[in-house]
Amino acid sequence: MFDSYNRRINYLRISVTDRCNLRCTYCMPAEGIPLMQHSDILSFEEIMEVVDAAVTLGVDKVRITGGEPLVRKGIVNLIEMIASKPGIQDLGMTTNGQLLQQFAQPLKDAGLHRINVSLDTLNPGKYRQITRGGEIDKVLKGIEAAVKSGLSPVKINCVIVKSSSEPDAIEVAEYGKKLGLQVRFIRQMDLEKGEFYIVDGGSGGDCSTCNRLRLTANGMIKPCLFNDMEYNVREHGAHKALQLALGNKPSCGTVNKHGEFYNIGG
Ligand code: SAM
Ligand code: SF4
């Protein structure tokens, strides 16, 4: 499918939960967030309706995100459901890695292709501080398990304040190099202030080549991360909501006053 600016849209990012087992300083307040009602969160069947409609419209690439996708009950089953859908060429996930050690092989066996693991520093104390309680050992073991399981590629998402020459970023880059993993540097963004940047080593944040739509955990199709627009799949039905998002996808992001990374999924 093509949007009004002739960009080919083939990529759907699905946030499966607003819940998270971490509280990264740049993403969530320390006390957490008012959680969505369970009844507001799309069931797997409802998510699959959106995936089906998206595939019919030409989506062949899906990424599962959150919140933390590995805290959603039955996530491996959802991966299996999406992976077995004809037309899906590329199925990825973005995770903080806290639970990855036990999930890597089941995810691979269920049909997940690739995985991005978030890691901003190699310093255990600093990691704990940034994530407000995360354990770096778990992430590192999770990354090892992901590589061993055959998930490919395994990439690292490293949030930086300003530049990839910050000391933490340099250490993460060296760690990635040692393991042969690509590191993507994501400059800290502020959706409300309209501060967003092109991802260094990735494709996000470049409006002219944007190929994505997003589905939030509570069933909103968002044409742009940096804009408030959203279309409710429960209200419009999946097909119509996707078409509305496609037709109204802005040429470039501006500001998003309501959305946050943890409920849109980055
Ligand atoms: N919980 C998973 C994780 O952390 O990988 C998936 C969801 S998280 C919202 C997706 C990505 O968004 C992560 O790589 C995270 O570092 C990034 N992110 C969160 N808040 C951000 C911000 N304010 N600016 C830039 N990236 C951000
Ligand atoms: Fe959770 Fe990911 Fe946000 Fe960190 S960046 S608080 S791990 S959703």
mmCIF file of C-alpha atoms and ligand atoms in Angstrom:
data_model
loop_
_atom_site.group_PDB
_atom_site.id
_atom_site.type_symbol
_atom_site.label_atom_id
_atom_site.label_comp_id
_atom_site.label_asym_id
_atom_site.label_seq_id
_atom_site.Cartn_x
_atom_site.Cartn_y
_atom_site.Cartn_z
ATOM 1 C CA MET A 1 0.000 0.000 0.000
ATOM 2 C CA PHE A 2 1.104 3.572 -0.717
ATOM 3 C CA ASP A 3 0.282 6.663 1.340
ATOM 4 C CA SER A 4 -0.603 10.088 -0.070
ATOM 5 C CA TYR A 5 3.101 10.941 -0.342
ATOM 6 C CA ASN A 6 3.828 7.825 -2.379
ATOM 7 C CA ARG A 7 5.699 6.090 0.414
ATOM 8 C CA ARG A 8 5.263 2.337 0.310
ATOM 9 C CA ILE A 9 3.912 1.217 3.684
ATOM 10 C CA ASN A 10 4.755 -2.403 4.457
ATOM 11 C CA TYR A 11 5.721 -2.350 8.128
ATOM 12 C CA LEU A 12 3.416 -2.693 11.145
ATOM 13 C CA ARG A 13 4.704 -2.264 14.692
ATOM 14 C CA ILE A 14 2.462 -3.835 17.304
ATOM 15 C CA SER A 15 2.570 -2.878 20.966
ATOM 16 C CA VAL A 16 1.149 -5.844 22.862
ATOM 17 C CA THR A 17 1.079 -4.320 26.335
ATOM 18 C CA ASP A 18 1.552 -1.034 28.190
ATOM 19 C CA ARG A 19 3.020 -2.944 31.142
ATOM 20 C CA CYS A 20 6.735 -3.151 31.798
ATOM 21 C CA ASN A 21 9.074 -4.781 34.308
ATOM 22 C CA LEU A 22 11.406 -1.739 34.142
ATOM 23 C CA ARG A 23 10.960 2.009 34.555
ATOM 24 C CA CYS A 24 13.576 3.575 32.294
ATOM 25 C CA THR A 25 14.067 7.205 33.228
ATOM 26 C CA TYR A 26 13.510 8.480 29.668
ATOM 27 C CA CYS A 27 10.404 6.376 29.141
ATOM 28 C CA MET A 28 8.308 6.119 32.309
ATOM 29 C CA PRO A 29 7.875 7.972 35.587
ATOM 30 C CA ALA A 30 9.352 6.223 38.660
ATOM 31 C CA GLU A 31 5.920 5.454 40.092
ATOM 32 C CA GLY A 32 4.831 3.787 36.849
ATOM 33 C CA ILE A 33 1.842 4.757 34.773
ATOM 34 C CA PRO A 34 -1.925 4.482 35.103
ATOM 35 C CA LEU A 35 -2.383 1.085 33.513
ATOM 36 C CA MET A 36 -4.921 0.386 30.814
ATOM 37 C CA GLN A 37 -7.919 -1.699 31.863
ATOM 38 C CA HIS A 38 -7.515 -5.338 30.836
ATOM 39 C CA SER A 39 -10.688 -5.027 28.785
ATOM 40 C CA ASP A 40 -9.100 -2.171 26.797
ATOM 41 C CA ILE A 41 -6.140 -4.305 25.748
ATOM 42 C CA LEU A 42 -6.640 -6.127 22.465
ATOM 43 C CA SER A 43 -6.938 -9.902 22.647
ATOM 44 C CA PHE A 44 -4.710 -12.028 20.414
ATOM 45 C CA GLU A 45 -7.728 -12.638 18.178
ATOM 46 C CA GLU A 46 -8.225 -8.895 17.776
ATOM 47 C CA ILE A 47 -4.516 -8.379 17.076
ATOM 48 C CA MET A 48 -4.699 -11.113 14.425
ATOM 49 C CA GLU A 49 -7.638 -9.345 12.767
ATOM 50 C CA VAL A 50 -5.405 -6.309 12.364
ATOM 51 C CA VAL A 51 -2.507 -8.439 11.103
ATOM 52 C CA ASP A 52 -4.807 -10.150 8.575
ATOM 53 C CA ALA A 53 -6.120 -6.833 7.285
ATOM 54 C CA ALA A 54 -2.622 -5.351 7.187
ATOM 55 C CA VAL A 55 -1.278 -8.297 5.169
ATOM 56 C CA THR A 56 -4.153 -7.929 2.707
ATOM 57 C CA LEU A 57 -3.109 -4.286 2.298
ATOM 58 C CA GLY A 58 0.533 -5.193 1.682
ATOM 59 C CA VAL A 59 2.249 -5.363 5.068
ATOM 60 C CA ASP A 60 4.955 -8.038 5.090
ATOM 61 C CA LYS A 61 7.015 -6.893 8.066
ATOM 62 C CA VAL A 62 5.879 -6.889 11.709
ATOM 63 C CA ARG A 63 7.631 -5.967 14.938
ATOM 64 C CA ILE A 64 6.278 -6.785 18.377
ATOM 65 C CA THR A 65 6.999 -4.252 21.080
ATOM 66 C CA GLY A 66 5.452 -2.721 24.210
ATOM 67 C CA GLY A 67 5.761 -1.856 27.131
ATOM 68 C CA GLU A 68 7.743 -5.004 27.570
ATOM 69 C CA PRO A 69 6.404 -7.644 25.154
ATOM 70 C CA LEU A 70 7.805 -10.560 27.150
ATOM 71 C CA VAL A 71 5.546 -9.757 30.125
ATOM 72 C CA ARG A 72 2.424 -10.302 28.000
ATOM 73 C CA LYS A 73 0.982 -13.703 28.899
ATOM 74 C CA GLY A 74 1.107 -16.157 25.989
ATOM 75 C CA ILE A 75 3.448 -13.996 23.887
ATOM 76 C CA VAL A 76 5.068 -17.086 22.317
ATOM 77 C CA ASN A 77 1.627 -18.183 21.072
ATOM 78 C CA LEU A 78 1.063 -14.791 19.476
ATOM 79 C CA ILE A 79 4.438 -15.025 17.741
ATOM 80 C CA GLU A 80 3.455 -18.427 16.419
ATOM 81 C CA MET A 81 0.122 -17.077 15.151
ATOM 82 C CA ILE A 82 1.755 -14.177 13.310
ATOM 83 C CA ALA A 83 4.718 -16.200 12.004
ATOM 84 C CA SER A 84 2.427 -18.790 10.445
ATOM 85 C CA LYS A 85 0.498 -16.128 8.562
ATOM 86 C CA PRO A 86 1.330 -16.348 4.839
ATOM 87 C CA GLY A 87 2.636 -12.997 3.660
ATOM 88 C CA ILE A 88 4.699 -12.217 6.758
ATOM 89 C CA GLN A 89 8.303 -12.141 5.549
ATOM 90 C CA ASP A 90 9.924 -10.528 8.530
ATOM 91 C CA LEU A 91 8.885 -10.833 12.165
ATOM 92 C CA GLY A 92 10.880 -9.042 14.850
ATOM 93 C CA MET A 93 10.632 -8.028 18.494
ATOM 94 C CA THR A 94 12.064 -5.248 20.636
ATOM 95 C CA THR A 95 12.672 -6.199 24.264
ATOM 96 C CA ASN A 96 14.531 -4.954 27.321
ATOM 97 C CA GLY A 97 16.018 -8.437 27.621
ATOM 98 C CA GLN A 98 15.239 -8.999 31.308
ATOM 99 C CA LEU A 99 13.331 -12.203 30.510
ATOM 100 C CA LEU A 100 15.081 -13.076 27.261
ATOM 101 C CA GLN A 101 17.282 -15.880 28.530
ATOM 102 C CA GLN A 102 14.303 -18.190 29.019
ATOM 103 C CA PHE A 103 12.302 -16.859 26.053
ATOM 104 C CA ALA A 104 14.915 -16.757 23.263
ATOM 105 C CA GLN A 105 14.661 -20.394 22.131
ATOM 106 C CA PRO A 106 10.852 -20.662 22.433
ATOM 107 C CA LEU A 107 10.520 -17.432 20.438
ATOM 108 C CA LYS A 108 12.844 -18.726 17.730
ATOM 109 C CA ASP A 109 10.986 -22.050 17.649
ATOM 110 C CA ALA A 110 7.674 -20.186 17.348
ATOM 111 C CA GLY A 111 8.941 -18.436 14.209
ATOM 112 C CA LEU A 112 10.393 -15.120 15.375
ATOM 113 C CA HIS A 113 13.133 -14.024 12.955
ATOM 114 C CA ARG A 114 14.969 -11.148 14.560
ATOM 115 C CA ILE A 115 15.285 -9.370 17.884
ATOM 116 C CA ASN A 116 16.435 -5.965 19.146
ATOM 117 C CA VAL A 117 17.573 -5.776 22.745
ATOM 118 C CA SER A 118 17.796 -2.465 24.570
ATOM 119 C CA LEU A 119 21.087 -1.793 26.342
ATOM 120 C CA ASP A 120 22.314 1.729 27.069
ATOM 121 C CA THR A 121 25.404 1.040 29.197
ATOM 122 C CA LEU A 122 27.638 -1.842 30.286
ATOM 123 C CA ASN A 123 27.970 -0.500 33.801
ATOM 124 C CA PRO A 124 25.733 -2.601 36.127
ATOM 125 C CA GLY A 125 25.097 0.278 38.558
ATOM 126 C CA LYS A 126 24.306 2.731 35.819
ATOM 127 C CA TYR A 127 22.070 0.195 34.084
ATOM 128 C CA ARG A 128 20.177 -0.291 37.354
ATOM 129 C CA GLN A 129 19.876 3.468 37.702
ATOM 130 C CA ILE A 130 18.696 4.151 34.120
ATOM 131 C CA THR A 131 16.183 1.304 34.179
ATOM 132 C CA ARG A 132 15.289 1.866 37.862
ATOM 133 C CA GLY A 133 16.054 -1.649 39.014
ATOM 134 C CA GLY A 134 17.050 -3.692 35.956
ATOM 135 C CA GLU A 135 19.773 -6.330 36.169
ATOM 136 C CA ILE A 136 22.368 -6.108 33.442
ATOM 137 C CA ASP A 137 23.441 -9.749 33.846
ATOM 138 C CA LYS A 138 20.001 -10.839 32.733
ATOM 139 C CA VAL A 139 20.237 -8.753 29.556
ATOM 140 C CA LEU A 140 23.714 -10.008 28.708
ATOM 141 C CA LYS A 141 22.625 -13.616 29.257
ATOM 142 C CA GLY A 142 19.508 -12.900 27.211
ATOM 143 C CA ILE A 143 21.588 -11.557 24.328
ATOM 144 C CA GLU A 144 23.812 -14.654 24.449
ATOM 145 C CA ALA A 145 20.755 -16.904 24.451
ATOM 146 C CA ALA A 146 19.281 -15.006 21.504
ATOM 147 C CA VAL A 147 22.459 -15.450 19.464
ATOM 148 C CA LYS A 148 22.634 -19.131 20.406
ATOM 149 C CA SER A 149 18.995 -19.735 19.495
ATOM 150 C CA GLY A 150 19.652 -18.621 15.922
ATOM 151 C CA LEU A 151 17.533 -15.459 16.016
ATOM 152 C CA SER A 152 19.066 -13.283 13.325
ATOM 153 C CA PRO A 153 19.965 -10.553 13.355
ATOM 154 C CA VAL A 154 20.276 -9.785 17.058
ATOM 155 C CA LYS A 155 20.677 -6.020 17.344
ATOM 156 C CA ILE A 156 21.259 -3.707 20.271
ATOM 157 C CA ASN A 157 19.229 -0.525 20.804
ATOM 158 C CA CYS A 158 21.300 1.988 22.716
ATOM 159 C CA VAL A 159 19.645 5.220 23.830
ATOM 160 C CA ILE A 160 22.085 8.111 23.899
ATOM 161 C CA VAL A 161 21.657 11.624 25.251
ATOM 162 C CA LYS A 162 23.305 13.413 22.338
ATOM 163 C CA SER A 163 25.929 11.422 20.519
ATOM 164 C CA SER A 164 27.285 7.957 19.941
ATOM 165 C CA SER A 165 30.665 9.113 21.199
ATOM 166 C CA GLU A 166 29.410 9.254 24.791
ATOM 167 C CA PRO A 167 31.491 6.880 26.967
ATOM 168 C CA ASP A 168 28.601 4.467 27.617
ATOM 169 C CA ALA A 169 27.759 4.328 23.927
ATOM 170 C CA ILE A 170 31.383 3.614 23.022
ATOM 171 C CA GLU A 171 31.439 0.695 25.460
ATOM 172 C CA VAL A 172 28.192 -0.688 24.080
ATOM 173 C CA ALA A 173 29.573 -0.315 20.538
ATOM 174 C CA GLU A 174 32.673 -2.283 21.520
ATOM 175 C CA TYR A 175 30.566 -4.970 23.157
ATOM 176 C CA GLY A 176 28.481 -5.229 19.974
ATOM 177 C CA LYS A 177 31.580 -5.449 17.831
ATOM 178 C CA LYS A 178 33.013 -8.221 19.986
ATOM 179 C CA LEU A 179 29.860 -10.269 19.556
ATOM 180 C CA GLY A 180 29.381 -9.296 15.903
ATOM 181 C CA LEU A 181 26.081 -7.509 16.660
ATOM 182 C CA GLN A 182 24.852 -4.315 15.067
ATOM 183 C CA VAL A 183 24.263 -1.461 17.513
ATOM 184 C CA ARG A 184 21.632 1.185 16.759
ATOM 185 C CA PHE A 185 22.038 4.489 18.567
ATOM 186 C CA ILE A 186 18.746 6.168 19.382
ATOM 187 C CA ARG A 187 18.966 9.746 20.544
ATOM 188 C CA GLN A 188 16.673 10.443 23.459
ATOM 189 C CA MET A 189 13.471 11.938 22.133
ATOM 190 C CA ASP A 190 10.626 13.962 23.592
ATOM 191 C CA LEU A 191 7.379 13.346 21.736
ATOM 192 C CA GLU A 192 5.548 16.179 23.507
ATOM 193 C CA LYS A 193 8.212 18.712 22.613
ATOM 194 C CA GLY A 194 8.421 17.377 19.064
ATOM 195 C CA GLU A 195 12.068 16.424 19.542
ATOM 196 C CA PHE A 196 12.852 13.444 17.371
ATOM 197 C CA TYR A 197 15.867 12.281 15.452
ATOM 198 C CA ILE A 198 16.935 9.827 12.797
ATOM 199 C CA VAL A 199 18.121 6.586 14.375
ATOM 200 C CA ASP A 200 21.841 6.096 13.818
ATOM 201 C CA GLY A 201 22.256 2.601 12.363
ATOM 202 C CA GLY A 202 18.527 2.094 11.837
ATOM 203 C CA SER A 203 15.634 3.376 9.757
ATOM 204 C CA GLY A 204 13.438 5.117 12.354
ATOM 205 C CA GLY A 205 12.882 8.844 12.522
ATOM 206 C CA ASP A 206 13.425 9.564 8.817
ATOM 207 C CA CYS A 207 10.035 10.861 7.652
ATOM 208 C CA SER A 208 10.854 10.873 3.934
ATOM 209 C CA THR A 209 11.364 7.107 3.886
ATOM 210 C CA CYS A 210 8.922 6.126 6.654
ATOM 211 C CA ASN A 211 7.226 2.812 5.847
ATOM 212 C CA ARG A 212 5.348 2.176 9.105
ATOM 213 C CA LEU A 213 2.037 2.117 10.824
ATOM 214 C CA ARG A 214 1.617 1.322 14.498
ATOM 215 C CA LEU A 215 -0.956 -0.550 16.550
ATOM 216 C CA THR A 216 -1.150 0.332 20.241
ATOM 217 C CA ALA A 217 -2.027 -2.184 22.946
ATOM 218 C CA ASN A 218 -5.508 -0.666 23.264
ATOM 219 C CA GLY A 219 -6.263 -0.900 19.573
ATOM 220 C CA MET A 220 -5.337 2.431 18.040
ATOM 221 C CA ILE A 221 -3.729 2.513 14.610
ATOM 222 C CA LYS A 222 -1.264 5.365 14.580
ATOM 223 C CA PRO A 223 0.064 6.669 11.271
ATOM 224 C CA CYS A 224 2.970 8.480 12.947
ATOM 225 C CA LEU A 225 4.788 8.259 16.285
ATOM 226 C CA PHE A 226 5.292 12.016 16.278
ATOM 227 C CA ASN A 227 1.641 12.953 15.844
ATOM 228 C CA ASP A 228 -1.560 12.560 17.904
ATOM 229 C CA MET A 229 -3.635 10.973 15.162
ATOM 230 C CA GLU A 230 -5.058 7.532 15.891
ATOM 231 C CA TYR A 231 -7.872 5.328 14.603
ATOM 232 C CA ASN A 232 -9.629 2.836 16.845
ATOM 233 C CA VAL A 233 -9.857 -0.668 15.382
ATOM 234 C CA ARG A 234 -12.782 -1.553 17.658
ATOM 235 C CA GLU A 235 -14.715 1.442 16.403
ATOM 236 C CA HIS A 236 -13.864 1.335 12.698
ATOM 237 C CA GLY A 237 -12.886 -2.298 12.196
ATOM 238 C CA ALA A 238 -9.294 -3.228 11.367
ATOM 239 C CA HIS A 239 -9.415 -2.650 7.611
ATOM 240 C CA LYS A 240 -11.025 0.782 7.804
ATOM 241 C CA ALA A 241 -8.787 1.915 10.688
ATOM 242 C CA LEU A 242 -5.699 0.940 8.678
ATOM 243 C CA GLN A 243 -7.002 2.743 5.605
ATOM 244 C CA LEU A 244 -7.780 5.869 7.614
ATOM 245 C CA ALA A 245 -4.277 5.839 9.089
ATOM 246 C CA LEU A 246 -2.760 5.313 5.652
ATOM 247 C CA GLY A 247 -4.777 8.104 4.040
ATOM 248 C CA ASN A 248 -3.973 10.546 6.843
ATOM 249 C CA LYS A 249 -0.328 9.652 7.386
ATOM 250 C CA PRO A 250 1.429 13.029 7.603
ATOM 251 C CA SER A 251 4.384 13.823 5.345
ATOM 252 C CA CYS A 252 6.464 14.475 8.449
ATOM 253 C CA GLY A 253 6.156 14.176 12.221
ATOM 254 C CA THR A 254 5.488 17.200 14.418
ATOM 255 C CA VAL A 255 4.399 16.708 18.043
ATOM 256 C CA ASN A 256 2.569 14.003 19.938
ATOM 257 C CA LYS A 257 0.900 15.515 23.017
ATOM 258 C CA HIS A 258 -0.764 12.334 24.236
ATOM 259 C CA GLY A 259 1.294 9.317 23.302
ATOM 260 C CA GLU A 260 4.352 7.983 25.102
ATOM 261 C CA PHE A 261 6.989 5.441 24.077
ATOM 262 C CA TYR A 262 5.708 2.854 26.541
ATOM 263 C CA ASN A 263 2.242 2.720 25.035
ATOM 264 C CA ILE A 264 3.141 3.205 21.386
ATOM 265 C CA GLY A 265 6.199 1.025 21.501
ATOM 266 C CA GLY A 266 8.797 3.387 20.048
HETATM 267 N N1 SAM B 1 10.450 -2.542 26.529
HETATM 268 C C1 SAM B 1 11.089 -2.798 25.280
HETATM 269 C C2 SAM B 1 12.469 -2.185 25.240
HETATM 270 O O1 SAM B 1 12.776 -1.356 26.078
HETATM 271 O O2 SAM B 1 13.233 -2.560 24.346
HETATM 272 C C3 SAM B 1 10.283 -2.372 24.079
HETATM 273 C C4 SAM B 1 9.537 -1.066 24.156
HETATM 274 S S1 SAM B 1 10.564 0.378 24.263
HETATM 275 C C5 SAM B 1 9.377 1.677 24.403
HETATM 276 C C6 SAM B 1 11.183 0.479 22.592
HETATM 277 C C7 SAM B 1 12.418 1.321 22.402
HETATM 278 O O3 SAM B 1 12.103 2.672 22.664
HETATM 279 C C8 SAM B 1 13.560 0.954 23.323
HETATM 280 O O4 SAM B 1 14.728 0.671 22.568
HETATM 281 C C9 SAM B 1 13.753 2.183 24.171
HETATM 282 O O5 SAM B 1 15.087 2.369 24.516
HETATM 283 C C10 SAM B 1 13.225 3.270 23.257
HETATM 284 N N2 SAM B 1 12.810 4.486 23.970
HETATM 285 C C11 SAM B 1 12.004 4.601 25.039
HETATM 286 N N3 SAM B 1 11.841 5.890 25.409
HETATM 287 C C12 SAM B 1 12.587 6.622 24.540
HETATM 288 C C13 SAM B 1 12.845 8.024 24.385
HETATM 289 N N4 SAM B 1 12.318 8.945 25.196
HETATM 290 N N5 SAM B 1 13.640 8.397 23.364
HETATM 291 C C14 SAM B 1 14.180 7.500 22.522
HETATM 292 N N6 SAM B 1 13.990 6.167 22.616
HETATM 293 C C15 SAM B 1 13.198 5.733 23.611
HETATM 294 FE FE1 SF4 B 2 10.033 -0.462 29.766
HETATM 295 FE FE2 SF4 B 2 11.170 -0.400 27.354
HETATM 296 FE FE3 SF4 B 2 10.096 1.842 28.448
HETATM 297 FE FE4 SF4 B 2 12.296 0.834 29.493
HETATM 298 S S1 SF4 B 2 12.081 1.642 27.412
HETATM 299 S S2 SF4 B 2 10.480 1.516 30.660
HETATM 300 S S3 SF4 B 2 12.038 -1.318 29.218
HETATM 301 S S4 SF4 B 2 8.999 0.041 27.821
#
